[in-house]
Coordinates of C-alpha atoms in Angstrom, one line a residue:
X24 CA 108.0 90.5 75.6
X25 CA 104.4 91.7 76.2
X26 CA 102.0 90.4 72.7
X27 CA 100.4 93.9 72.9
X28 CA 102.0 96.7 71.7
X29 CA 98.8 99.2 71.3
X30 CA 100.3 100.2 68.0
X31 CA 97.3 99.2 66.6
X32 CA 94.8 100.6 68.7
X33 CA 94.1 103.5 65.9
X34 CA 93.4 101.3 63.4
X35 CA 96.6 101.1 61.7
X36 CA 99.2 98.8 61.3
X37 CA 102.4 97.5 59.7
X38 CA 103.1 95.9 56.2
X39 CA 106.7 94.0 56.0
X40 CA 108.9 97.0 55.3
X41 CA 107.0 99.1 58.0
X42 CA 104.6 100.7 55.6
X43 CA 101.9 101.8 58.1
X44 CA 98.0 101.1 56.1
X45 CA 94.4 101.2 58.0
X46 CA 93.5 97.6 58.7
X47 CA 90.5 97.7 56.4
X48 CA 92.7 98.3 53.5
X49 CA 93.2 95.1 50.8
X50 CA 96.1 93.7 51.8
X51 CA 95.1 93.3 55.8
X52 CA 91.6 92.2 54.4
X53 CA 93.4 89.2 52.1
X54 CA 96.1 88.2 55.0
X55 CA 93.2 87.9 57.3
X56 CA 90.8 85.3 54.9
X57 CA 94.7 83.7 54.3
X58 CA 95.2 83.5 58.1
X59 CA 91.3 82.4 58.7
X60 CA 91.6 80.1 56.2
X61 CA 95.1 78.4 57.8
X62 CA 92.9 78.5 61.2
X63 CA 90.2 76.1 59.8
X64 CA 93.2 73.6 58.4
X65 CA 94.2 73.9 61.8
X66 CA 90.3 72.7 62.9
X67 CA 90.6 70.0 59.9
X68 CA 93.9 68.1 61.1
X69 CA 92.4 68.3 64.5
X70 CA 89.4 66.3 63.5
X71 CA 91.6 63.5 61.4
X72 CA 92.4 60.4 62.9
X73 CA 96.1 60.4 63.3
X74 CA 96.3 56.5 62.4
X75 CA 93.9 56.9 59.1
X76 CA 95.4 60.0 57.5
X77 CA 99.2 60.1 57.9
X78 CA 99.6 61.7 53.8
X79 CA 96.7 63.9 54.4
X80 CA 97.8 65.1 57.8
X81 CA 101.3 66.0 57.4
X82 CA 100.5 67.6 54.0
X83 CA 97.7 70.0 55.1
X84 CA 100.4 70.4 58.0
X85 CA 102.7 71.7 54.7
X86 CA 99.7 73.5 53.2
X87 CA 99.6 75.5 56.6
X88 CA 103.4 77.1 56.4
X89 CA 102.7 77.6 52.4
X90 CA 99.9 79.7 53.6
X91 CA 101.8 81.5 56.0
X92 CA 104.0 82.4 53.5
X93 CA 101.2 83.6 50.9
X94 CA 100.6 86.1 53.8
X95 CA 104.6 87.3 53.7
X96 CA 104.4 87.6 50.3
X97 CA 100.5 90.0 50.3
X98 CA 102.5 91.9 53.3
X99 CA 105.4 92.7 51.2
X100 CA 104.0 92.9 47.4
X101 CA 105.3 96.3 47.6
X102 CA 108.5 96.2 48.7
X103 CA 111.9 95.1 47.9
X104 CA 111.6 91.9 50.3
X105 CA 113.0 88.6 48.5
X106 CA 113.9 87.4 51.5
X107 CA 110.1 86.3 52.0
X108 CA 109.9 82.4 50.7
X109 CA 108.2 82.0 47.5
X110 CA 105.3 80.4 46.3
X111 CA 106.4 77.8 43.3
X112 CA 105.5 76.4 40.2
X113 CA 106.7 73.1 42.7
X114 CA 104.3 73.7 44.8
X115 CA 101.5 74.1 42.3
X116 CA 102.6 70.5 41.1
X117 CA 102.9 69.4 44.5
X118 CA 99.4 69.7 45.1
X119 CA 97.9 68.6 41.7
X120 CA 99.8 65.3 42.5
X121 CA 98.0 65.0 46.2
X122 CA 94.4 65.7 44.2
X123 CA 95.3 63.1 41.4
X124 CA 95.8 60.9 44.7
X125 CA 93.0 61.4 45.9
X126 CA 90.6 61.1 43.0
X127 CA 91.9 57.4 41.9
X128 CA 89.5 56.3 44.2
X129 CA 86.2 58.6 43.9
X130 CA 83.3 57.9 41.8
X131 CA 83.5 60.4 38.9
X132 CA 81.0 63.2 40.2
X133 CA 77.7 63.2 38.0
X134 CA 76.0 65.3 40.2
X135 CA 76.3 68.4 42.3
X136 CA 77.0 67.4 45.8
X137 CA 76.8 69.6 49.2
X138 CA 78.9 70.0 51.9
X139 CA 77.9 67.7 54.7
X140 CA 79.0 64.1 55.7
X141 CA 81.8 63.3 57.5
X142 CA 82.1 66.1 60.4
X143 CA 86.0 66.5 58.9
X144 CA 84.9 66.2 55.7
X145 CA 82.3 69.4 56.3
X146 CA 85.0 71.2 57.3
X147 CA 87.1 70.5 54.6
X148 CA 83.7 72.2 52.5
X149 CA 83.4 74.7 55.0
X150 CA 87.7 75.7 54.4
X151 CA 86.9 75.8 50.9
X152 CA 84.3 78.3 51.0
X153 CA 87.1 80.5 53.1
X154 CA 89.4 79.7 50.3
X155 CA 87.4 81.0 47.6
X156 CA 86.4 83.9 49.7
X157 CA 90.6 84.4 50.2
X158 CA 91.1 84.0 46.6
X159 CA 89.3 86.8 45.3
X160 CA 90.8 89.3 47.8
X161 CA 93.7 88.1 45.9
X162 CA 92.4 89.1 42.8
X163 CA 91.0 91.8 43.9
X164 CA 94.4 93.0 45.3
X165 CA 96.6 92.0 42.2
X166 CA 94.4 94.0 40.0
X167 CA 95.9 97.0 41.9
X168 CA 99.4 96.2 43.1
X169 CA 102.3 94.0 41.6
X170 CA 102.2 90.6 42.9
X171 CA 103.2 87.2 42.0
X172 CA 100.5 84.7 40.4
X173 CA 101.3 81.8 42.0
X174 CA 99.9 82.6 45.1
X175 CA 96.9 83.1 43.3
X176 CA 97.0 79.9 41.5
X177 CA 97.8 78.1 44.9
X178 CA 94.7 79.3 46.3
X179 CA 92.9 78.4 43.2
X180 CA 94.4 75.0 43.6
X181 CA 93.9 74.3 47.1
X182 CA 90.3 74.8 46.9
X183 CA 90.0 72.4 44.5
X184 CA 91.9 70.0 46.7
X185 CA 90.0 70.8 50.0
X186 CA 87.0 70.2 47.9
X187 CA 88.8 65.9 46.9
X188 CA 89.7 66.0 50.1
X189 CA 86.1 66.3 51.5
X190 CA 85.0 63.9 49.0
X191 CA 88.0 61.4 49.7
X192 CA 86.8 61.6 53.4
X193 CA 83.4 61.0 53.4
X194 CA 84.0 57.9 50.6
X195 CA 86.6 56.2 53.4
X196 CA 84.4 57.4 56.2
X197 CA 81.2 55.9 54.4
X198 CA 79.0 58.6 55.1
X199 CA 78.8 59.1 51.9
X200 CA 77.7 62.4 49.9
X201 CA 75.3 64.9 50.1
X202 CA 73.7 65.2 46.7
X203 CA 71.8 68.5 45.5
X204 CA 68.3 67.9 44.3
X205 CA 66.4 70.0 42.4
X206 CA 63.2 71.3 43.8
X207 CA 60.6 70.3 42.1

């Protein structure tokens, strides 16, 4: 099986359910930050040592097929697809528990802080800005179509753990944080 089909060469392509749409419409514009933002986790386990991150490896590795499916669920928001795998109030929990994790052992932040440090922990910075980004096409999107709110909230939450994450990494790195000073 060849991987190019040409199909697309016009500038259309396929939603699940074969709905044809321009790939500059909304839904093609949010799977792509989702996909671009599962490429950079994909970067980030890459850069973790395998022997000094075995909780934070294999659940990014997790966060990776729950992204996967957030695309299923933008390419099929409007049809009658179930058979696409769900985004959870579980999983929502799921992660709050892995930031709670992570934040026992961070200073409390009394500062803004920049991305920077750790080379791992700037991409973990770096995946959160793509997240954000990925999370208002969301929005965006479910202000005009009728779509679940969980993937929403996943994205909302994942940032926020990308963002522990960072921290976590540069405190057990010791490279410590990059605090924002005020110009003066």
């Amino acid at each position: 099986m060849k991987i190019y089909t040409k199909t697309g060469d016009s500038g259309v392509t396929s939603l699940l359910g074969g709905k044809r749409v321009r790939k500059s419409c909304i839904e093609i514009d949010a799977i792509g930050e989702v996909d671009e933002l599962n490429s950079y986790l994909g970067v980030l386990v890459s850069l973790l040592p395998e022997d000094a991150y075995v909780q934070e490896r294999a659940y990014l590795k997790r966060i990776q097929h729950h992204l996967f499916n957030v695309g299923g669920i933008i390419a099929a928001a409007q049809t009658d697809l179930v058979s696409v795998p769900q985004i959870t109030n579980a999983h929502l929990e799921e992660m709050e528990t892995h930031i709670d994790r992570l934040t026992v052992d961070l200073p409390p932040l009394s500062q803004f802080i920049l991305p920077g440090g750790h080379r791992a922990a700037a991409v973990c910075h770096h995946a959160r800005a793509v997240c954000r980004r990925a999370e208002r096409r969301v929005v965006e999107l479910r202000a005009g179509i009728d779509m679940d709110q969980e993937s929403q909230f996943f994205l909302n939450r994942l940032s926020d753990f990308l963002f522990t994450l960072g921290r976590y990494i540069n405190m057990k790195e010791g490279s410590g944080e990059v605090v924002w000073e005020k110009e003066k």
